[in-house]
Short mmCIF file of C-alpha atoms in Angstrom, two decimals:
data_model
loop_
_atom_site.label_atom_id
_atom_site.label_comp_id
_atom_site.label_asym_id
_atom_site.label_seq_id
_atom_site.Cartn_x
_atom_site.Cartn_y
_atom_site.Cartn_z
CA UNK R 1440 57.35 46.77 16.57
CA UNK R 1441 54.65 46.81 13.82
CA UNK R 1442 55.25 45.48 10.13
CA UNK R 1443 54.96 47.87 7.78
CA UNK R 1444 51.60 46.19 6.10
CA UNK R 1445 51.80 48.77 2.85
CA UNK R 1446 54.77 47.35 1.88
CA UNK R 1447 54.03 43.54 2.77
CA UNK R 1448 50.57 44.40 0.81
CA UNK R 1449 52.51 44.98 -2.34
CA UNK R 1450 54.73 41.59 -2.23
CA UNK R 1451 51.46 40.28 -1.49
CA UNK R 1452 50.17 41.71 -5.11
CA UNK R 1453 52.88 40.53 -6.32
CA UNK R 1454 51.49 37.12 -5.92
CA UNK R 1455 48.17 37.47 -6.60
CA UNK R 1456 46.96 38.31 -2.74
CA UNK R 1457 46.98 41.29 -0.81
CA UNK R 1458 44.24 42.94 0.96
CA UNK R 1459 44.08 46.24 -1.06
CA UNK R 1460 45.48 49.47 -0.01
CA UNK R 1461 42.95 51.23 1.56
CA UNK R 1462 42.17 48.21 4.07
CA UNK R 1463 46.23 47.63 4.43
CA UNK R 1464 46.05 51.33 5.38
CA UNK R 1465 43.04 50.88 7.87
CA UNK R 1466 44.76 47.66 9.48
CA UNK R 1467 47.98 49.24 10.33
CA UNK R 1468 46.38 51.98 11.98
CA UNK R 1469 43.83 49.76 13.66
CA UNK R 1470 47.02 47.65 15.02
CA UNK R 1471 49.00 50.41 16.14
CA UNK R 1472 45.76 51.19 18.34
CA UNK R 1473 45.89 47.78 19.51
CA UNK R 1474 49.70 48.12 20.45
CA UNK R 1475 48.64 51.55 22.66
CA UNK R 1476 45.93 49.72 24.65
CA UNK R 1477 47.25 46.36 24.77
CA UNK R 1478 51.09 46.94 25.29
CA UNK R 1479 52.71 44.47 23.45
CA UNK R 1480 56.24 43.34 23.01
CA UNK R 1481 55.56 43.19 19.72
CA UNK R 1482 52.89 42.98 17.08
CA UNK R 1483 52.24 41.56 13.73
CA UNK R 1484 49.05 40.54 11.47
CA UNK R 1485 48.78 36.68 11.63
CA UNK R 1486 45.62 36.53 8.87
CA UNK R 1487 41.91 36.41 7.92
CA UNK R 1488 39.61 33.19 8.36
CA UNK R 1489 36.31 33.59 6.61
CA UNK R 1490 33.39 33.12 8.40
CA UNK R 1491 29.70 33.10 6.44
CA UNK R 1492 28.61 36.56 8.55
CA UNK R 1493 31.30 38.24 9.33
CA UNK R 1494 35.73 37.64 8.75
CA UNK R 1495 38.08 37.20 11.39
CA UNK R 1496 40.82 39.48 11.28
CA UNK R 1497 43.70 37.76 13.38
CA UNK R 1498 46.79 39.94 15.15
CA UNK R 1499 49.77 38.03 16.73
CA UNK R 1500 51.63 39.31 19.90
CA UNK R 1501 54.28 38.77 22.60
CA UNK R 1502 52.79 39.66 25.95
CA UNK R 1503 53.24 38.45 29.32
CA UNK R 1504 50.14 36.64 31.18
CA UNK R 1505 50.90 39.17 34.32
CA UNK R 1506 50.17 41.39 31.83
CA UNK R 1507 45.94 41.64 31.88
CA UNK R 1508 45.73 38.29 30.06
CA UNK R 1509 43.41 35.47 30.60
CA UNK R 1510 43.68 33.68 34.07
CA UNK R 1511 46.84 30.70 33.64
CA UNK R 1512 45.51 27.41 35.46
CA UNK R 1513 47.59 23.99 35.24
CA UNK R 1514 45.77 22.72 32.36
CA UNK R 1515 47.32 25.71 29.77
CA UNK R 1516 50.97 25.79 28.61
CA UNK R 1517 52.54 28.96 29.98
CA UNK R 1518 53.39 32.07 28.15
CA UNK R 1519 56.80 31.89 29.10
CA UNK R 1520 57.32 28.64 27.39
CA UNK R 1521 59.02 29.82 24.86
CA UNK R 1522 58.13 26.22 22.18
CA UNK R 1523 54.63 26.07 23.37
CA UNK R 1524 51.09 26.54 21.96
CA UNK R 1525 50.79 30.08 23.97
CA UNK R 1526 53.74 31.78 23.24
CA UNK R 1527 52.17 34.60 21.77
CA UNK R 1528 48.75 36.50 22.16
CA UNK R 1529 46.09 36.56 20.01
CA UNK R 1530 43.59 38.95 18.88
CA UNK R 1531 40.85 39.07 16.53
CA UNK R 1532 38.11 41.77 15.16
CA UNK R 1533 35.41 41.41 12.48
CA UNK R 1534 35.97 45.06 10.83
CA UNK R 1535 39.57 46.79 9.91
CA UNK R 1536 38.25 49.95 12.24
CA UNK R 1537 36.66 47.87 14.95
CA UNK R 1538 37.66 46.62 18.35
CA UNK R 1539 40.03 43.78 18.95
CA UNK R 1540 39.19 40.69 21.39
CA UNK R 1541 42.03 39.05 22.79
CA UNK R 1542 40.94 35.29 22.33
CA UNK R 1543 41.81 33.04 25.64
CA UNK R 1544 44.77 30.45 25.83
CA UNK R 1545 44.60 27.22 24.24
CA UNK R 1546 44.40 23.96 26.29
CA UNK R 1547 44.78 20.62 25.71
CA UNK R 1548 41.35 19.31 25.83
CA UNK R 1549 40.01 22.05 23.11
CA UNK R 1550 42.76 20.82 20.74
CA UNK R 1551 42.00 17.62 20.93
CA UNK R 1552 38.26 17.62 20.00
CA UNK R 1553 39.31 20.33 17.30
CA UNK R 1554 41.13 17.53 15.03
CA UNK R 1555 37.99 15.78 15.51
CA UNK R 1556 35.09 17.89 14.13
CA UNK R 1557 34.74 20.22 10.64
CA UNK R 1558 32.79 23.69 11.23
CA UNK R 1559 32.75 26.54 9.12
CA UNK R 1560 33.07 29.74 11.56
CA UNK R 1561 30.65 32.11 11.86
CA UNK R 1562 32.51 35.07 12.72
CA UNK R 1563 30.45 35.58 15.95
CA UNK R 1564 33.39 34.46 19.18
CA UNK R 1565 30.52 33.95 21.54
CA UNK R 1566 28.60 31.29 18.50
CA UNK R 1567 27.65 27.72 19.73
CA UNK R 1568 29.89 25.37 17.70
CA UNK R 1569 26.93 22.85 16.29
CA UNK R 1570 28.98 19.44 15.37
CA UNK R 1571 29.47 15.82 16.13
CA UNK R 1572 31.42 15.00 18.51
CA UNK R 1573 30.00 17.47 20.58
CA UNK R 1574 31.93 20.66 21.13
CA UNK R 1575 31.12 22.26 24.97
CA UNK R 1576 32.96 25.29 23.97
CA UNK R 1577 32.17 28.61 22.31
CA UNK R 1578 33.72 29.15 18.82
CA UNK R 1579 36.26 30.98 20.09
CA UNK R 1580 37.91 28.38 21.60
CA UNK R 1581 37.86 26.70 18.47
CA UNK R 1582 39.20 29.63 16.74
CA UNK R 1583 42.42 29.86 18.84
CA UNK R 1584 42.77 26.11 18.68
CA UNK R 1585 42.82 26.06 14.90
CA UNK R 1586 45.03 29.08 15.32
CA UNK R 1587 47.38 26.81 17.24
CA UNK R 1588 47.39 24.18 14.85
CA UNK R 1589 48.32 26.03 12.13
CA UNK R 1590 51.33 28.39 13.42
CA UNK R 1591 52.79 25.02 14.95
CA UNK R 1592 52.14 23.49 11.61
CA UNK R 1593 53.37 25.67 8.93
CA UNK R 1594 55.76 28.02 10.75
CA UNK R 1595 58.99 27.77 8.45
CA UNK R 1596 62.73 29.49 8.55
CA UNK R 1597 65.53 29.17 5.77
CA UNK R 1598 67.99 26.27 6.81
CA UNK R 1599 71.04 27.85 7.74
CA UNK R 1600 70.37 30.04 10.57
CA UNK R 1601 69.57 28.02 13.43
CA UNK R 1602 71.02 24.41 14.99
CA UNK R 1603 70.10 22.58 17.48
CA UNK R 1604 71.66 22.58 21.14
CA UNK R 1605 74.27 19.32 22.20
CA UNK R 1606 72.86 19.12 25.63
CA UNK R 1607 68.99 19.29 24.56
CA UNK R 1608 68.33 18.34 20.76
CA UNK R 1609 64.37 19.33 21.69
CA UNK R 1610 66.10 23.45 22.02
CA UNK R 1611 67.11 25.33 18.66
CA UNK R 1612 69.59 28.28 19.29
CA UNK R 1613 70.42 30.60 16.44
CA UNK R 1614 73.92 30.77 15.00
CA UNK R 1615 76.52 32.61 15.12
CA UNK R 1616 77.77 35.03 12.43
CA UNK R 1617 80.55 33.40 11.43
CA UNK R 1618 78.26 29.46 11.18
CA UNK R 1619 75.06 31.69 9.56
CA UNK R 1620 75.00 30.07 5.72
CA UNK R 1621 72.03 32.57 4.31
CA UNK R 1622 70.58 30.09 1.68
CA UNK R 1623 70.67 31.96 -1.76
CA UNK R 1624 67.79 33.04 -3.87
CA UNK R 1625 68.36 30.19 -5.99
CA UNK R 1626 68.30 27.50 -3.08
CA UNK R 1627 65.28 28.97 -1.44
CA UNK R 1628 63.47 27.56 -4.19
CA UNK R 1629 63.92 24.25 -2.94
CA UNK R 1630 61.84 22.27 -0.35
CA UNK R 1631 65.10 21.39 1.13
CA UNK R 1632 66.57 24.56 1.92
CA UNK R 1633 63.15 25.40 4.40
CA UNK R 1634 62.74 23.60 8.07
CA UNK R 1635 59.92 24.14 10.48
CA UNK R 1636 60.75 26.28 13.26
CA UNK R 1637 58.82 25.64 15.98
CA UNK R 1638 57.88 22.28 17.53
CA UNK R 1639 54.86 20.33 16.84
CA UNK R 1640 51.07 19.63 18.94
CA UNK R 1641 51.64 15.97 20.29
CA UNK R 1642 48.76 13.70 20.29
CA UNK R 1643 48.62 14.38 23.89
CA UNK R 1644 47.61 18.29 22.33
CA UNK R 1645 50.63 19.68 23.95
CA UNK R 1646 54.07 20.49 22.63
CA UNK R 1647 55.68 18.57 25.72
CA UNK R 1648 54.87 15.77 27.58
CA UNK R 1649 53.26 16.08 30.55
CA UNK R 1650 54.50 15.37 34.05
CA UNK R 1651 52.87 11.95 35.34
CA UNK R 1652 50.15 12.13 38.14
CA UNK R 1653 51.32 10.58 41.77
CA UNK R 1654 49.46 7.66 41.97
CA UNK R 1655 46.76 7.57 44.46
CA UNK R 1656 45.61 5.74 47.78
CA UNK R 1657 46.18 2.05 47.33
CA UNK R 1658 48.07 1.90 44.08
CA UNK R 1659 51.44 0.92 44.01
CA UNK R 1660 54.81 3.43 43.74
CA UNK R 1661 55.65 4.02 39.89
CA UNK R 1662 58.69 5.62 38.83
CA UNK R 1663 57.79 8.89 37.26
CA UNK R 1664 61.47 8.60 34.75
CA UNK R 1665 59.64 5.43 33.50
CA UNK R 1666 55.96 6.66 32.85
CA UNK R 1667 57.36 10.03 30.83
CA UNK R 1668 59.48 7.18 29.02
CA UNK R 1669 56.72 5.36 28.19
CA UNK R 1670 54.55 8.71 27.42
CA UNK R 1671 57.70 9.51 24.84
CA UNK R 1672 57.58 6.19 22.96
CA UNK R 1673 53.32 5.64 22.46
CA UNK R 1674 53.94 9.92 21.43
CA UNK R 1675 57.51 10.43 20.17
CA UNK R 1676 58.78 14.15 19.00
CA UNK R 1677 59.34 15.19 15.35
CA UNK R 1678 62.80 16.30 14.91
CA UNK R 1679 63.17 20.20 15.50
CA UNK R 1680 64.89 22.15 12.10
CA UNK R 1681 63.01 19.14 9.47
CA UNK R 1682 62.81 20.42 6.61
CA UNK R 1683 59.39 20.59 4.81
CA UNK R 1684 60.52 18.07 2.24
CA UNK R 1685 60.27 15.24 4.64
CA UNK R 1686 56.93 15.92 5.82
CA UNK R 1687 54.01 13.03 4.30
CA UNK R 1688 52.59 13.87 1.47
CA UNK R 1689 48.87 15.66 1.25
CA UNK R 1690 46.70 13.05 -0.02
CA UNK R 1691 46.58 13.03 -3.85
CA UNK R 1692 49.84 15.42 -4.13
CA UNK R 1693 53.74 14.32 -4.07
CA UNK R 1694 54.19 16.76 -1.24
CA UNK R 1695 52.93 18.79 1.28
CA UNK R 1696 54.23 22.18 0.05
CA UNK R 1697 54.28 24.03 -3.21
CA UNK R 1698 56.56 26.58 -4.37
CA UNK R 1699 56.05 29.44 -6.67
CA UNK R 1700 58.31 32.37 -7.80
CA UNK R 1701 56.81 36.04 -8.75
CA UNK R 1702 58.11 38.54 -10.56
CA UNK R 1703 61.74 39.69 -11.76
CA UNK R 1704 64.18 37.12 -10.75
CA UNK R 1705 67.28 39.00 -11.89
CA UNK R 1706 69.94 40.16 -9.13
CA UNK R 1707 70.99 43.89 -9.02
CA UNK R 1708 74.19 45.14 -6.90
CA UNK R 1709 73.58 48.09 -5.20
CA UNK R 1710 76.35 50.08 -3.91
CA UNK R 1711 77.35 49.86 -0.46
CA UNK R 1712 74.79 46.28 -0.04
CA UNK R 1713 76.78 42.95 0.61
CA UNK R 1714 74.19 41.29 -1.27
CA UNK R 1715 72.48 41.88 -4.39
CA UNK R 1716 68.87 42.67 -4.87
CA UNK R 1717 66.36 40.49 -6.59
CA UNK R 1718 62.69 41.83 -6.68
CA UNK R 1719 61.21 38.48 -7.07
CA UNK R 1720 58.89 37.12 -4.50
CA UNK R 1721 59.27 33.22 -3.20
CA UNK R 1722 55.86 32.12 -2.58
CA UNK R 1723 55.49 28.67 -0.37
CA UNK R 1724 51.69 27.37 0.38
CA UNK R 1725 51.18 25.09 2.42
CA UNK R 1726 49.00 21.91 0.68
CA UNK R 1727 47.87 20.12 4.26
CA UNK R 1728 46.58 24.14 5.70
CA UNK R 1729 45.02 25.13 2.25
CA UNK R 1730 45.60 29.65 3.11
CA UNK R 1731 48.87 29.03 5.00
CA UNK R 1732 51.81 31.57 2.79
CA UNK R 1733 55.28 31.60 3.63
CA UNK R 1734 56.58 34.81 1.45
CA UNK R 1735 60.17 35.57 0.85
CA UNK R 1736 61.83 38.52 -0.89
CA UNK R 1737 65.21 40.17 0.00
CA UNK R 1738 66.08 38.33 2.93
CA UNK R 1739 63.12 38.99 4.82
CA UNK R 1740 60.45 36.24 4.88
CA UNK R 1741 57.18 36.04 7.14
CA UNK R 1742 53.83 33.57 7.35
CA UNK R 1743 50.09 34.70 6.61
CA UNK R 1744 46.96 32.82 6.41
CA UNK R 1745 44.42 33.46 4.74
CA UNK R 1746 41.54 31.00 4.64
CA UNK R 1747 38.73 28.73 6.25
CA UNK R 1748 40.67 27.62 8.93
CA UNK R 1749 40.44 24.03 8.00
CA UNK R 1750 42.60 21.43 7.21
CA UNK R 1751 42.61 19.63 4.25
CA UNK R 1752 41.16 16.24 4.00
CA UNK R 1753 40.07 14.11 0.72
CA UNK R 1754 37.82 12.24 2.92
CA UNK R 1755 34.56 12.69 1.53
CA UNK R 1756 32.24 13.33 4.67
CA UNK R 1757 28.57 11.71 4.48
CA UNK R 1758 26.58 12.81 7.73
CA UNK R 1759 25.18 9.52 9.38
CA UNK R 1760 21.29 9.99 8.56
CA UNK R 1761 18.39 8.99 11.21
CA UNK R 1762 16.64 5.71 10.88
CA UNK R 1763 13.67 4.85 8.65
CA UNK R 1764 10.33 6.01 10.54
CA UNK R 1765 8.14 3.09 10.42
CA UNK R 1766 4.69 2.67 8.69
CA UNK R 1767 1.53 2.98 11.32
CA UNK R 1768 0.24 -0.81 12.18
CA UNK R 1769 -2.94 -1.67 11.36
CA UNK R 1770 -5.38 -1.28 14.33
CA UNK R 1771 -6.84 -4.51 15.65
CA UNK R 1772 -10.86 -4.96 16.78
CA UNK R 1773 -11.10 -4.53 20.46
CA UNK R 1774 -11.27 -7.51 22.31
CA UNK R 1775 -13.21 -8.47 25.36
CA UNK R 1776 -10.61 -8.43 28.86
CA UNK R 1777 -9.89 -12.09 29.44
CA UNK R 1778 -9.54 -11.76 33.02
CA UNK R 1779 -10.93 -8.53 33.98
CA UNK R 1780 -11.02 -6.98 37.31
CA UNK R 1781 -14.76 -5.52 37.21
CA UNK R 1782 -17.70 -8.03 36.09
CA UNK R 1783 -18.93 -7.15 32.83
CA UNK R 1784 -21.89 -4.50 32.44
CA UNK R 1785 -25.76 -6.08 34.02
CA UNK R 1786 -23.55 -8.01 36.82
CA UNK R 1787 -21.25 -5.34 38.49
CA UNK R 1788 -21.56 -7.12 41.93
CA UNK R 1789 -21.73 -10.19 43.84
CA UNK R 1790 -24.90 -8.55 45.22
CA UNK R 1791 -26.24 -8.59 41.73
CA UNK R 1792 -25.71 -12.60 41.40
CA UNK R 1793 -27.03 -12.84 45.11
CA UNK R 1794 -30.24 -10.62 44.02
CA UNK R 1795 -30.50 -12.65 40.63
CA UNK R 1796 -30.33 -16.25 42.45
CA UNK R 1797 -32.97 -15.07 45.27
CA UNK R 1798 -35.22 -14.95 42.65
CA UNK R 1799 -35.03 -19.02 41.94
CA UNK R 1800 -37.15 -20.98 43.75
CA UNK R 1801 -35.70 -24.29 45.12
CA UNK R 1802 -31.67 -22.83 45.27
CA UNK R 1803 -31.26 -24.31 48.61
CA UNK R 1804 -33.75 -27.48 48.14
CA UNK R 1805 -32.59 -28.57 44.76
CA UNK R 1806 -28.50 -27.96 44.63
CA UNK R 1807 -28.14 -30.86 41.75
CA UNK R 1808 -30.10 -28.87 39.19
CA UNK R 1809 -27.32 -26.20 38.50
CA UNK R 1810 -28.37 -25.88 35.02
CA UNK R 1811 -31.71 -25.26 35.35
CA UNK R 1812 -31.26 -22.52 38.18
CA UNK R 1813 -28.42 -21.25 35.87
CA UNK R 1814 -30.78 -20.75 32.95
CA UNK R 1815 -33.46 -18.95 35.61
CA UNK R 1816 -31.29 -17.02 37.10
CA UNK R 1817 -29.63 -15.81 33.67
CA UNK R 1818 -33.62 -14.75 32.78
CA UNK R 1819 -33.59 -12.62 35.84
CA UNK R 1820 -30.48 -10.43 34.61
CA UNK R 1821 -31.28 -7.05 32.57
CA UNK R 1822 -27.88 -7.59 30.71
CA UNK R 1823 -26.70 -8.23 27.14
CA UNK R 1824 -23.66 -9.48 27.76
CA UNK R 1825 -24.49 -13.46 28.49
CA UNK R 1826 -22.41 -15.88 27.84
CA UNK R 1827 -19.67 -18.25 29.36
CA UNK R 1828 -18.11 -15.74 32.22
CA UNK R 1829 -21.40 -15.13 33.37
CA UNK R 1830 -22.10 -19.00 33.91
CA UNK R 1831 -18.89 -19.22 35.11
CA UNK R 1832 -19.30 -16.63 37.67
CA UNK R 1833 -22.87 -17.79 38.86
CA UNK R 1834 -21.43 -21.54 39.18
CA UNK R 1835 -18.47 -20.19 41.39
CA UNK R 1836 -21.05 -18.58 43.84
CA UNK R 1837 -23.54 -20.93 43.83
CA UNK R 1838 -20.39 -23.45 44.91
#
């Protein structure tokens, strides 16, 4: 099944959005192309994120992971998990007649370091992602992460039409026909009368906890009952079915949703409907996922984005900048080695003091008159570096 994106395009214009007709035209037939090659269950177009080269035109899908999809390993929620982060496919191109990509399941790791770091894409999949903390992974990881985040974020449904089970309050089921209490056009205008449908990441980046690791060689038995306990208090669930007015406020807003009605707000009663007809669009936007729309008209309701891709944050961000480079000392006069290993220049070898004192008469006969041999001998070097380490040197030989 594939949305009829002509008609959702003129709701859309109806509050100031849409995509145009000639590029709703071009999308529907590039999804339908999609659906042929890659066999969906079904189909539908999740949004645009803006990138500064290119846009990322998103597609959402039910399809199996038997089905040609990325390889499953332990670390990524299963597609048959019906509450979890892959549930659905996705798929994104940079041009309204060219290719899709499917982008690869989301794990736990990538969402993590996602709430971390700001980065405006690029609209290249295979882009480094340049930002601190460092982020191993190409952008489209971080693509389908933020992806994540926001369909588990701003996913909504009219109260009314779902409960939750008795045995498992963490399972919705949808109600009967005879419990089903359709909210009217009226009540839809209220924060109240819309409740998140699906569940919510944890801080663990998972929608469920998960199972404890056996403890290894050495360490003691734990009960694994007790360590998921434990996991469920330090990261407790967020009631399924809340409705969007309890959610914390956006920073700087009273809420976290805004609601806006469009066009003519008058009912109609058509023969053979049950209900009447009201042309007016509901328009919900989402204040914490600044793109996120939640449009209703005529009992049919559905979520776009259409943004950056980023959430909203008041914090002003100041990059940390490098250290003052220091002035260049001033450069000191060379000095003379204190202790050097080579004599200086004129006496470059005992042989040279040997030669030198040779050339003093009475060095054997007349030992007491150091100074006087000293002040020969100095005579005898061709050398104009004289001084106390020479003296020193001669007296240590002559010893």
């Amino acid at each position: 099944y594939i949305p009829d994106l002509l008609s959702d395009n003129r709701i859309l214009e109806m509050a100031s959005m849409g995509f145009g007709e000639e590029e709703s035209y071009l999308l529907m037939k590039s999804l339908k192309k999609l659906a042929q090659q890659a066999e969906p269950k079904s189909l539908r177009l999740w949004g645009k994120i803006n990138g500064i080269q290119k846009d990322y035109y998103i597609a959402e899908g039910e399809k199996d992971a038997a089905a040609g999809g990325p390889e499953q390993t332990e670390f990524i929620e299963p597609r048959g998990n019906p509450n979890g982060v892959n549930k659905f496919a996705y798929w994104v191109t940079d041009s309204v007649t060219g290719k899709w990509i499917e982008l690869p399941d989301i794990t736990p790791p990538v969402i993590l370091l996602a709430r971390q770091i700001k980065h405006i894409f690029t609209g290249n999949l295979e882009a480094d992602v340049i930002t601190n903390p460092f982020f191993p992974w190409k952008e489209k990881f971080l693509l389908r992460a933020q992806i994540a985040r926001i369909s588990q974020s701003t996913t909504l449904t009219p109260d009314g039409l779902w409960k939750k089970q008795e045995d498992n309050v963490r399972e919705i089921a949808e109600r009967s026909e005879e419990e089903k209490k359709f909210p009217t056009f009226d009540k839809l205008t209220k924060l109240d009368s819309w409740c998140h449908f699906v569940p919510a990441i944890l801080q663990c980046g998972r929608t469920l906890h998960p199972d404890p690791e056996p403890p290894k060689e050495g360490q003691p038995e734990v009960d694994p009952e007790k360590v998921k306990e434990e996991m469920k208090r330090a990261d407790p669930f967020e009631d399924r079915l809340k409705p969007i007015s309890q959610d914390c406020p956006c920073d700087g807003w009273n809420n976290s949703w805004t609601i806006r009605i469009f066009g003519d707000t008058q009912m109609y009663k058509e023969e053979g409907k049950k209900n009447p007809t009201i042309s007016g669009v509901i328009v919900i936007r989402s204040l914490i996922w600044p793109g996120s729309y939640v449009l209703f008209q005529n009992d049919r309701w559905y979520n776009l984005y259409i943004g950056n891709g980023e959430k909203a944050d008041r914090k002003e961000y100041y990059p940390i900048l490098p250290p003052m480079v220091l002035l260049e000392p001033q450069e000191s006069k060379e000095q003379d080695e204190p202790n050097p290993k080579e004599l200086p220049p004129g006496i470059q070898t005992i042989e040279t003091l040997k030669d030198a004192l040779q050339k003093v008469e009475g060095v054997l006969s007349a030992p007491e008159k150091i100074e006087e041999i000293l002040t020969k001998a100095f005579d005898t070097i061709d050398t104009e570096h004289t001084g106390a380490f020479e003296k020193a040197r001669l007296e240590e030989f002559i010893k």
